[in-house]
Amino acid sequence: AIALLYLLYPAQQFALVSDFHAVTFTAALLLFTLYFMYTRRTVWLFIFAILSMACKEEIPVLIALYGLWSILLQHRLRSGLALMVLAIGWVGLTLLIFHFFSPTGHPLLASRYAYLGNSPVQIVRNIVLHPVSILKQHVLEHNHNFYIRLLLNPAGYLPLLAPWVFVLALPSLALNLLSSDQNMYSGFFQYNAEIVPVLIFSTIEALVCIIWLVQWVLNHV
């Protein structure tokens, strides 16, 4: 059932609705990255993490978060820290390449967040200082709220019952919700590819918790 949910997940099906982008590969690559992180198979974890990061410039941020997650929840200090260092180094290299080879000196998609500030520090500062405004305009607003429901509906909102896993989707979700480009929070196109694997794993975790809770209740009735 979970495999079928993954294959038929609308956010994944819509990734190819108009054209093809390399980030679409992350729907599978990040799924394997999470799997090998869960099963503690370090070599394969790094192989698929590297393949994932090669797909798009923001993926290393997710991989760094995966490394932090592994340190905190799996207590895997060495592999988690190595994953974070690799991802942060990849980000630095990416920014260096953009600086020298991009016509604008920065990622082309950066303009979609220019209304929040001219630098990452300014963007974070404006988000922290105006949380209510951000919440109203980019979460509770009809189109944004519809996008969130479009992501969660197919899994019956089960991912929310496993917030310790769902948190891994927050960077990508924030990028889409905060973008000035409506396509990024339309639920269509390639922008949701890296979110789907986390939704699948958080659904699995939620089901495990529900089954455990039901068994506990039945054993104590």
PDB file of N, CA and C in Angstrom, residues 79-168:
ATOM      1  N   SER A  79      28.961   9.819  11.244  1.00  0.00           N
ATOM      2  CA  SER A  79      28.374   9.821   9.898  1.00  0.00           C
ATOM      3  C   SER A  79      27.479  11.037   9.693  1.00  0.00           C
ATOM      4  N   GLY A  80      26.735  11.424  10.735  1.00  0.00           N
ATOM      5  CA  GLY A  80      25.869  12.594  10.623  1.00  0.00           C
ATOM      6  C   GLY A  80      26.666  13.866  10.423  1.00  0.00           C
ATOM      7  N   LEU A  81      27.749  14.006  11.179  1.00  0.00           N
ATOM      8  CA  LEU A  81      28.603  15.189  11.054  1.00  0.00           C
ATOM      9  C   LEU A  81      29.298  15.211   9.698  1.00  0.00           C
ATOM     10  N   ALA A  82      29.748  14.051   9.240  1.00  0.00           N
ATOM     11  CA  ALA A  82      30.390  13.968   7.920  1.00  0.00           C
ATOM     12  C   ALA A  82      29.417  14.362   6.821  1.00  0.00           C
ATOM     13  N   LEU A  83      28.162  13.954   6.967  1.00  0.00           N
ATOM     14  CA  LEU A  83      27.135  14.302   5.986  1.00  0.00           C
ATOM     15  C   LEU A  83      26.901  15.810   5.978  1.00  0.00           C
ATOM     16  N   MET A  84      26.875  16.413   7.156  1.00  0.00           N
ATOM     17  CA  MET A  84      26.685  17.858   7.257  1.00  0.00           C
ATOM     18  C   MET A  84      27.858  18.614   6.637  1.00  0.00           C
ATOM     19  N   VAL A  85      29.075  18.180   6.936  1.00  0.00           N
ATOM     20  CA  VAL A  85      30.269  18.840   6.387  1.00  0.00           C
ATOM     21  C   VAL A  85      30.286  18.731   4.862  1.00  0.00           C
ATOM     22  N   LEU A  86      29.956  17.550   4.347  1.00  0.00           N
ATOM     23  CA  LEU A  86      29.899  17.345   2.900  1.00  0.00           C
ATOM     24  C   LEU A  86      28.873  18.279   2.264  1.00  0.00           C
ATOM     25  N   ALA A  87      27.691  18.365   2.870  1.00  0.00           N
ATOM     26  CA  ALA A  87      26.616  19.192   2.320  1.00  0.00           C
ATOM     27  C   ALA A  87      26.966  20.679   2.379  1.00  0.00           C
ATOM     28  N   ILE A  88      27.517  21.122   3.503  1.00  0.00           N
ATOM     29  CA  ILE A  88      27.892  22.533   3.643  1.00  0.00           C
ATOM     30  C   ILE A  88      29.012  22.886   2.670  1.00  0.00           C
ATOM     31  N   GLY A  89      29.973  21.980   2.504  1.00  0.00           N
ATOM     32  CA  GLY A  89      31.035  22.196   1.526  1.00  0.00           C
ATOM     33  C   GLY A  89      30.487  22.289   0.117  1.00  0.00           C
ATOM     34  N   TRP A  90      29.483  21.463  -0.171  1.00  0.00           N
ATOM     35  CA  TRP A  90      28.845  21.479  -1.495  1.00  0.00           C
ATOM     36  C   TRP A  90      28.157  22.817  -1.730  1.00  0.00           C
ATOM     37  N   VAL A  91      27.486  23.338  -0.686  1.00  0.00           N
ATOM     38  CA  VAL A  91      26.825  24.641  -0.793  1.00  0.00           C
ATOM     39  C   VAL A  91      27.854  25.730  -1.081  1.00  0.00           C
ATOM     40  N   GLY A  92      28.977  25.693  -0.352  1.00  0.00           N
ATOM     41  CA  GLY A  92      30.031  26.680  -0.574  1.00  0.00           C
ATOM     42  C   GLY A  92      30.578  26.626  -1.983  1.00  0.00           C
ATOM     43  N   LEU A  93      30.791  25.429  -2.490  1.00  0.00           N
ATOM     44  CA  LEU A  93      31.287  25.261  -3.858  1.00  0.00           C
ATOM     45  C   LEU A  93      30.266  25.770  -4.866  1.00  0.00           C
ATOM     46  N   THR A  94      28.990  25.486  -4.603  1.00  0.00           N
ATOM     47  CA  THR A  94      27.922  25.942  -5.497  1.00  0.00           C
ATOM     48  C   THR A  94      27.877  27.462  -5.561  1.00  0.00           C
ATOM     49  N   LEU A  95      27.962  28.114  -4.401  1.00  0.00           N
ATOM     50  CA  LEU A  95      27.935  29.578  -4.363  1.00  0.00           C
ATOM     51  C   LEU A  95      29.144  30.162  -5.084  1.00  0.00           C
ATOM     52  N   LEU A  96      30.292  29.500  -4.963  1.00  0.00           N
ATOM     53  CA  LEU A  96      31.503  29.958  -5.649  1.00  0.00           C
ATOM     54  C   LEU A  96      31.337  29.857  -7.160  1.00  0.00           C
ATOM     55  N   ILE A  97      30.757  28.748  -7.614  1.00  0.00           N
ATOM     56  CA  ILE A  97      30.524  28.556  -9.050  1.00  0.00           C
ATOM     57  C   ILE A  97      29.543  29.595  -9.571  1.00  0.00           C
ATOM     58  N   PHE A  98      28.466  29.832  -8.807  1.00  0.00           N
ATOM     59  CA  PHE A  98      27.494  30.847  -9.220  1.00  0.00           C
ATOM     60  C   PHE A  98      28.163  32.220  -9.317  1.00  0.00           C
ATOM     61  N   HIS A  99      29.032  32.520  -8.357  1.00  0.00           N
ATOM     62  CA  HIS A  99      29.672  33.837  -8.310  1.00  0.00           C
ATOM     63  C   HIS A  99      30.502  34.094  -9.566  1.00  0.00           C
ATOM     64  N   PHE A 100      31.183  33.074 -10.051  1.00  0.00           N
ATOM     65  CA  PHE A 100      32.086  33.258 -11.185  1.00  0.00           C
ATOM     66  C   PHE A 100      31.433  33.003 -12.545  1.00  0.00           C
ATOM     67  N   PHE A 101      30.414  32.164 -12.582  1.00  0.00           N
ATOM     68  CA  PHE A 101      29.883  31.746 -13.878  1.00  0.00           C
ATOM     69  C   PHE A 101      28.445  32.193 -14.157  1.00  0.00           C
ATOM     70  N   SER A 102      27.695  32.588 -13.135  1.00  0.00           N
ATOM     71  CA  SER A 102      26.328  33.054 -13.366  1.00  0.00           C
ATOM     72  C   SER A 102      26.351  34.500 -13.852  1.00  0.00           C
ATOM     73  N   PRO A 103      25.528  34.853 -14.845  1.00  0.00           N
ATOM     74  CA  PRO A 103      25.488  36.238 -15.341  1.00  0.00           C
ATOM     75  C   PRO A 103      25.131  37.241 -14.251  1.00  0.00           C
ATOM     76  N   THR A 104      24.339  36.799 -13.269  1.00  0.00           N
ATOM     77  CA  THR A 104      23.906  37.696 -12.191  1.00  0.00           C
ATOM     78  C   THR A 104      24.772  37.569 -10.944  1.00  0.00           C
ATOM     79  N   GLY A 105      25.601  36.527 -10.878  1.00  0.00           N
ATOM     80  CA  GLY A 105      26.436  36.319  -9.704  1.00  0.00           C
ATOM     81  C   GLY A 105      25.739  35.584  -8.585  1.00  0.00           C
ATOM     82  N   HIS A 106      24.514  35.158  -8.831  1.00  0.00           N
ATOM     83  CA  HIS A 106      23.763  34.410  -7.821  1.00  0.00           C
ATOM     84  C   HIS A 106      22.749  33.518  -8.529  1.00  0.00           C
ATOM     85  N   PRO A 107      22.159  32.549  -7.832  1.00  0.00           N
ATOM     86  CA  PRO A 107      21.168  31.673  -8.469  1.00  0.00           C
ATOM     87  C   PRO A 107      20.028  32.478  -9.081  1.00  0.00           C
ATOM     88  N   LEU A 108      19.585  32.054 -10.250  1.00  0.00           N
ATOM     89  CA  LEU A 108      18.525  32.782 -10.946  1.00  0.00           C
ATOM     90  C   LEU A 108      17.230  32.815 -10.143  1.00  0.00           C
ATOM     91  N   LEU A 109      16.990  31.776  -9.344  1.00  0.00           N
ATOM     92  CA  LEU A 109      15.749  31.712  -8.578  1.00  0.00           C
ATOM     93  C   LEU A 109      15.755  32.632  -7.366  1.00  0.00           C
ATOM     94  N   ALA A 110      16.907  33.229  -7.042  1.00  0.00           N
ATOM     95  CA  ALA A 110      16.999  34.094  -5.860  1.00  0.00           C
ATOM     96  C   ALA A 110      16.066  35.291  -5.959  1.00  0.00           C
ATOM     97  N   SER A 111      15.766  35.721  -7.184  1.00  0.00           N
ATOM     98  CA  SER A 111      14.890  36.882  -7.370  1.00  0.00           C
ATOM     99  C   SER A 111      13.482  36.630  -6.843  1.00  0.00           C
ATOM    100  N   ARG A 112      13.109  35.367  -6.700  1.00  0.00           N
ATOM    101  CA  ARG A 112      11.767  35.036  -6.211  1.00  0.00           C
ATOM    102  C   ARG A 112      11.600  35.338  -4.722  1.00  0.00           C
ATOM    103  N   TYR A 113      12.709  35.626  -4.046  1.00  0.00           N
ATOM    104  CA  TYR A 113      12.660  35.933  -2.610  1.00  0.00           C
ATOM    105  C   TYR A 113      13.202  37.332  -2.324  1.00  0.00           C
ATOM    106  N   ALA A 114      13.398  38.128  -3.379  1.00  0.00           N
ATOM    107  CA  ALA A 114      13.982  39.460  -3.225  1.00  0.00           C
ATOM    108  C   ALA A 114      13.106  40.370  -2.373  1.00  0.00           C
ATOM    109  N   TYR A 115      11.797  40.130  -2.357  1.00  0.00           N
ATOM    110  CA  TYR A 115      10.895  40.974  -1.568  1.00  0.00           C
ATOM    111  C   TYR A 115      11.146  40.829  -0.068  1.00  0.00           C
ATOM    112  N   LEU A 116      11.815  39.744   0.329  1.00  0.00           N
ATOM    113  CA  LEU A 116      12.113  39.511   1.744  1.00  0.00           C
ATOM    114  C   LEU A 116      13.455  40.107   2.156  1.00  0.00           C
ATOM    115  N   GLY A 117      14.304  40.435   1.188  1.00  0.00           N
ATOM    116  CA  GLY A 117      15.620  40.982   1.506  1.00  0.00           C
ATOM    117  C   GLY A 117      16.624  40.682   0.419  1.00  0.00           C
ATOM    118  N   ASN A 118      17.766  41.337   0.493  1.00  0.00           N
ATOM    119  CA  ASN A 118      18.798  41.195  -0.528  1.00  0.00           C
ATOM    120  C   ASN A 118      19.860  40.163  -0.195  1.00  0.00           C
ATOM    121  N   SER A 119      19.746  39.541   0.969  1.00  0.00           N
ATOM    122  CA  SER A 119      20.718  38.527   1.379  1.00  0.00           C
ATOM    123  C   SER A 119      20.019  37.499   2.257  1.00  0.00           C
ATOM    124  N   PRO A 120      20.605  36.302   2.401  1.00  0.00           N
ATOM    125  CA  PRO A 120      20.001  35.290   3.281  1.00  0.00           C
ATOM    126  C   PRO A 120      19.776  35.800   4.698  1.00  0.00           C
ATOM    127  N   VAL A 121      20.707  36.620   5.195  1.00  0.00           N
ATOM    128  CA  VAL A 121      20.575  37.162   6.558  1.00  0.00           C
ATOM    129  C   VAL A 121      19.359  38.076   6.655  1.00  0.00           C
ATOM    130  N   GLN A 122      19.175  38.937   5.664  1.00  0.00           N
ATOM    131  CA  GLN A 122      18.020  39.837   5.654  1.00  0.00           C
ATOM    132  C   GLN A 122      16.716  39.066   5.535  1.00  0.00           C
ATOM    133  N   ILE A 123      16.721  38.029   4.721  1.00  0.00           N
ATOM    134  CA  ILE A 123      15.517  37.217   4.544  1.00  0.00           C
ATOM    135  C   ILE A 123      15.118  36.551   5.854  1.00  0.00           C
ATOM    136  N   VAL A 124      16.088  35.921   6.522  1.00  0.00           N
ATOM    137  CA  VAL A 124      15.814  35.269   7.809  1.00  0.00           C
ATOM    138  C   VAL A 124      15.355  36.298   8.832  1.00  0.00           C
ATOM    139  N   ARG A 125      15.999  37.457   8.838  1.00  0.00           N
ATOM    140  CA  ARG A 125      15.647  38.520   9.786  1.00  0.00           C
ATOM    141  C   ARG A 125      14.202  38.969   9.593  1.00  0.00           C
ATOM    142  N   ASN A 126      13.783  39.180   8.353  1.00  0.00           N
ATOM    143  CA  ASN A 126      12.413  39.625   8.084  1.00  0.00           C
ATOM    144  C   ASN A 126      11.387  38.563   8.457  1.00  0.00           C
ATOM    145  N   ILE A 127      11.741  37.296   8.252  1.00  0.00           N
ATOM    146  CA  ILE A 127      10.831  36.212   8.627  1.00  0.00           C
ATOM    147  C   ILE A 127      10.677  36.149  10.139  1.00  0.00           C
ATOM    148  N   VAL A 128      11.801  36.271  10.860  1.00  0.00           N
ATOM    149  CA  VAL A 128      11.778  36.200  12.328  1.00  0.00           C
ATOM    150  C   VAL A 128      11.044  37.395  12.930  1.00  0.00           C
ATOM    151  N   LEU A 129      11.235  38.580  12.347  1.00  0.00           N
ATOM    152  CA  LEU A 129      10.640  39.796  12.898  1.00  0.00           C
ATOM    153  C   LEU A 129       9.175  39.972  12.525  1.00  0.00           C
ATOM    154  N   HIS A 130       8.716  39.281  11.488  1.00  0.00           N
ATOM    155  CA  HIS A 130       7.323  39.439  11.046  1.00  0.00           C
ATOM    156  C   HIS A 130       6.641  38.078  10.876  1.00  0.00           C
ATOM    157  N   PRO A 131       6.621  37.258  11.919  1.00  0.00           N
ATOM    158  CA  PRO A 131       6.058  35.902  11.792  1.00  0.00           C
ATOM    159  C   PRO A 131       4.564  35.883  11.497  1.00  0.00           C
ATOM    160  N   VAL A 132       3.824  36.815  12.091  1.00  0.00           N
ATOM    161  CA  VAL A 132       2.370  36.846  11.887  1.00  0.00           C
ATOM    162  C   VAL A 132       2.047  37.177  10.440  1.00  0.00           C
ATOM    163  N   SER A 133       2.746  38.159   9.899  1.00  0.00           N
ATOM    164  CA  SER A 133       2.537  38.550   8.505  1.00  0.00           C
ATOM    165  C   SER A 133       2.893  37.409   7.559  1.00  0.00           C
ATOM    166  N   ILE A 134       4.008  36.747   7.829  1.00  0.00           N
ATOM    167  CA  ILE A 134       4.431  35.608   7.006  1.00  0.00           C
ATOM    168  C   ILE A 134       3.392  34.499   7.071  1.00  0.00           C
ATOM    169  N   LEU A 135       2.893  34.232   8.268  1.00  0.00           N
ATOM    170  CA  LEU A 135       1.896  33.175   8.455  1.00  0.00           C
ATOM    171  C   LEU A 135       0.619  33.481   7.684  1.00  0.00           C
ATOM    172  N   LYS A 136       0.159  34.725   7.752  1.00  0.00           N
ATOM    173  CA  LYS A 136      -1.080  35.108   7.073  1.00  0.00           C
ATOM    174  C   LYS A 136      -0.938  35.071   5.558  1.00  0.00           C
ATOM    175  N   GLN A 137       0.183  35.567   5.057  1.00  0.00           N
ATOM    176  CA  GLN A 137       0.359  35.715   3.615  1.00  0.00           C
ATOM    177  C   GLN A 137       0.837  34.449   2.913  1.00  0.00           C
ATOM    178  N   HIS A 138       1.551  33.584   3.650  1.00  0.00           N
ATOM    179  CA  HIS A 138       2.200  32.454   2.982  1.00  0.00           C
ATOM    180  C   HIS A 138       1.798  31.080   3.517  1.00  0.00           C
ATOM    181  N   VAL A 139       0.919  31.043   4.501  1.00  0.00           N
ATOM    182  CA  VAL A 139       0.423  29.760   5.007  1.00  0.00           C
ATOM    183  C   VAL A 139      -1.099  29.739   5.022  1.00  0.00           C
ATOM    184  N   LEU A 140      -1.701  30.764   5.619  1.00  0.00           N
ATOM    185  CA  LEU A 140      -3.160  30.796   5.766  1.00  0.00           C
ATOM    186  C   LEU A 140      -3.872  31.343   4.535  1.00  0.00           C
ATOM    187  N   GLU A 141      -3.165  32.065   3.705  1.00  0.00           N
ATOM    188  CA  GLU A 141      -3.757  32.582   2.467  1.00  0.00           C
ATOM    189  C   GLU A 141      -4.293  31.416   1.637  1.00  0.00           C
ATOM    190  N   HIS A 142      -5.404  31.632   0.943  1.00  0.00           N
ATOM    191  CA  HIS A 142      -6.154  30.546   0.299  1.00  0.00           C
ATOM    192  C   HIS A 142      -5.283  29.663  -0.592  1.00  0.00           C
ATOM    193  N   ASN A 143      -4.553  30.250  -1.537  1.00  0.00           N
ATOM    194  CA  ASN A 143      -3.767  29.447  -2.478  1.00  0.00           C
ATOM    195  C   ASN A 143      -2.647  28.675  -1.788  1.00  0.00           C
ATOM    196  N   HIS A 144      -2.013  29.308  -0.808  1.00  0.00           N
ATOM    197  CA  HIS A 144      -0.944  28.635  -0.069  1.00  0.00           C
ATOM    198  C   HIS A 144      -1.503  27.502   0.785  1.00  0.00           C
ATOM    199  N   ASN A 145      -2.632  27.775   1.427  1.00  0.00           N
ATOM    200  CA  ASN A 145      -3.264  26.750   2.256  1.00  0.00           C
ATOM    201  C   ASN A 145      -3.732  25.570   1.415  1.00  0.00           C
ATOM    202  N   PHE A 146      -4.241  25.871   0.228  1.00  0.00           N
ATOM    203  CA  PHE A 146      -4.670  24.808  -0.686  1.00  0.00           C
ATOM    204  C   PHE A 146      -3.482  23.940  -1.085  1.00  0.00           C
ATOM    205  N   TYR A 147      -2.337  24.570  -1.300  1.00  0.00           N
ATOM    206  CA  TYR A 147      -1.120  23.833  -1.656  1.00  0.00           C
ATOM    207  C   TYR A 147      -0.722  22.862  -0.542  1.00  0.00           C
ATOM    208  N   ILE A 148      -0.764  23.321   0.690  1.00  0.00           N
ATOM    209  CA  ILE A 148      -0.418  22.458   1.827  1.00  0.00           C
ATOM    210  C   ILE A 148      -1.374  21.276   1.901  1.00  0.00           C
ATOM    211  N   ARG A 149      -2.663  21.554   1.720  1.00  0.00           N
ATOM    212  CA  ARG A 149      -3.660  20.476   1.763  1.00  0.00           C
ATOM    213  C   ARG A 149      -3.473  19.507   0.599  1.00  0.00           C
ATOM    214  N   LEU A 150      -3.058  20.032  -0.539  1.00  0.00           N
ATOM    215  CA  LEU A 150      -2.822  19.183  -1.713  1.00  0.00           C
ATOM    216  C   LEU A 150      -1.683  18.199  -1.453  1.00  0.00           C
ATOM    217  N   LEU A 151      -0.687  18.635  -0.688  1.00  0.00           N
ATOM    218  CA  LEU A 151       0.430  17.757  -0.347  1.00  0.00           C
ATOM    219  C   LEU A 151       0.040  16.702   0.681  1.00  0.00           C
ATOM    220  N   LEU A 152      -0.791  17.083   1.641  1.00  0.00           N
ATOM    221  CA  LEU A 152      -1.087  16.201   2.772  1.00  0.00           C
ATOM    222  C   LEU A 152      -2.309  15.316   2.571  1.00  0.00           C
ATOM    223  N   ASN A 153      -3.241  15.750   1.747  1.00  0.00           N
ATOM    224  CA  ASN A 153      -4.484  14.983   1.551  1.00  0.00           C
ATOM    225  C   ASN A 153      -4.266  13.534   1.123  1.00  0.00           C
ATOM    226  N   PRO A 154      -3.404  13.271   0.124  1.00  0.00           N
ATOM    227  CA  PRO A 154      -3.251  11.880  -0.339  1.00  0.00           C
ATOM    228  C   PRO A 154      -2.807  10.919   0.751  1.00  0.00           C
ATOM    229  N   ALA A 155      -2.065  11.420   1.737  1.00  0.00           N
ATOM    230  CA  ALA A 155      -1.593  10.568   2.841  1.00  0.00           C
ATOM    231  C   ALA A 155      -2.507  10.661   4.054  1.00  0.00           C
ATOM    232  N   GLY A 156      -3.667  11.292   3.872  1.00  0.00           N
ATOM    233  CA  GLY A 156      -4.619  11.398   4.975  1.00  0.00           C
ATOM    234  C   GLY A 156      -4.086  12.198   6.151  1.00  0.00           C
ATOM    235  N   TYR A 157      -3.215  13.150   5.893  1.00  0.00           N
ATOM    236  CA  TYR A 157      -2.608  14.009   6.927  1.00  0.00           C
ATOM    237  C   TYR A 157      -1.785  13.220   7.938  1.00  0.00           C
ATOM    238  N   LEU A 158      -1.500  11.964   7.654  1.00  0.00           N
ATOM    239  CA  LEU A 158      -0.706  11.138   8.563  1.00  0.00           C
ATOM    240  C   LEU A 158       0.705  11.690   8.801  1.00  0.00           C
ATOM    241  N   PRO A 159       1.343  12.326   7.810  1.00  0.00           N
ATOM    242  CA  PRO A 159       2.685  12.865   8.069  1.00  0.00           C
ATOM    243  C   PRO A 159       2.747  13.799   9.272  1.00  0.00           C
ATOM    244  N   LEU A 160       1.648  14.485   9.562  1.00  0.00           N
ATOM    245  CA  LEU A 160       1.638  15.411  10.697  1.00  0.00           C
ATOM    246  C   LEU A 160       1.709  14.679  12.032  1.00  0.00           C
ATOM    247  N   LEU A 161       1.391  13.383  12.030  1.00  0.00           N
ATOM    248  CA  LEU A 161       1.467  12.588  13.260  1.00  0.00           C
ATOM    249  C   LEU A 161       2.890  12.116  13.541  1.00  0.00           C
ATOM    250  N   ALA A 162       3.796  12.388  12.624  1.00  0.00           N
ATOM    251  CA  ALA A 162       5.215  12.051  12.821  1.00  0.00           C
ATOM    252  C   ALA A 162       6.050  13.301  12.561  1.00  0.00           C
ATOM    253  N   PRO A 163       5.878  14.329  13.400  1.00  0.00           N
ATOM    254  CA  PRO A 163       6.568  15.604  13.156  1.00  0.00           C
ATOM    255  C   PRO A 163       8.081  15.497  13.179  1.00  0.00           C
ATOM    256  N   TRP A 164       8.630  14.488  13.902  1.00  0.00           N
ATOM    257  CA  TRP A 164      10.082  14.319  13.952  1.00  0.00           C
ATOM    258  C   TRP A 164      10.654  13.899  12.593  1.00  0.00           C
ATOM    259  N   VAL A 165       9.802  13.397  11.708  1.00  0.00           N
ATOM    260  CA  VAL A 165      10.229  13.083  10.340  1.00  0.00           C
ATOM    261  C   VAL A 165       9.774  14.188   9.387  1.00  0.00           C
ATOM    262  N   PHE A 166       8.560  14.656   9.565  1.00  0.00           N
ATOM    263  CA  PHE A 166       7.993  15.687   8.694  1.00  0.00           C
ATOM    264  C   PHE A 166       8.853  16.952   8.680  1.00  0.00           C
ATOM    265  N   VAL A 167       9.567  17.199   9.771  1.00  0.00           N
ATOM    266  CA  VAL A 167      10.418  18.390   9.856  1.00  0.00           C
ATOM    267  C   VAL A 167      11.459  18.419   8.738  1.00  0.00           C
ATOM    268  N   LEU A 168      11.818  17.252   8.201  1.00  0.00           N
ATOM    269  CA  LEU A 168      12.806  17.186   7.120  1.00  0.00           C
ATOM    270  C   LEU A 168      12.288  17.803   5.818  1.00  0.00           C
TER     271      LEU A 168
END
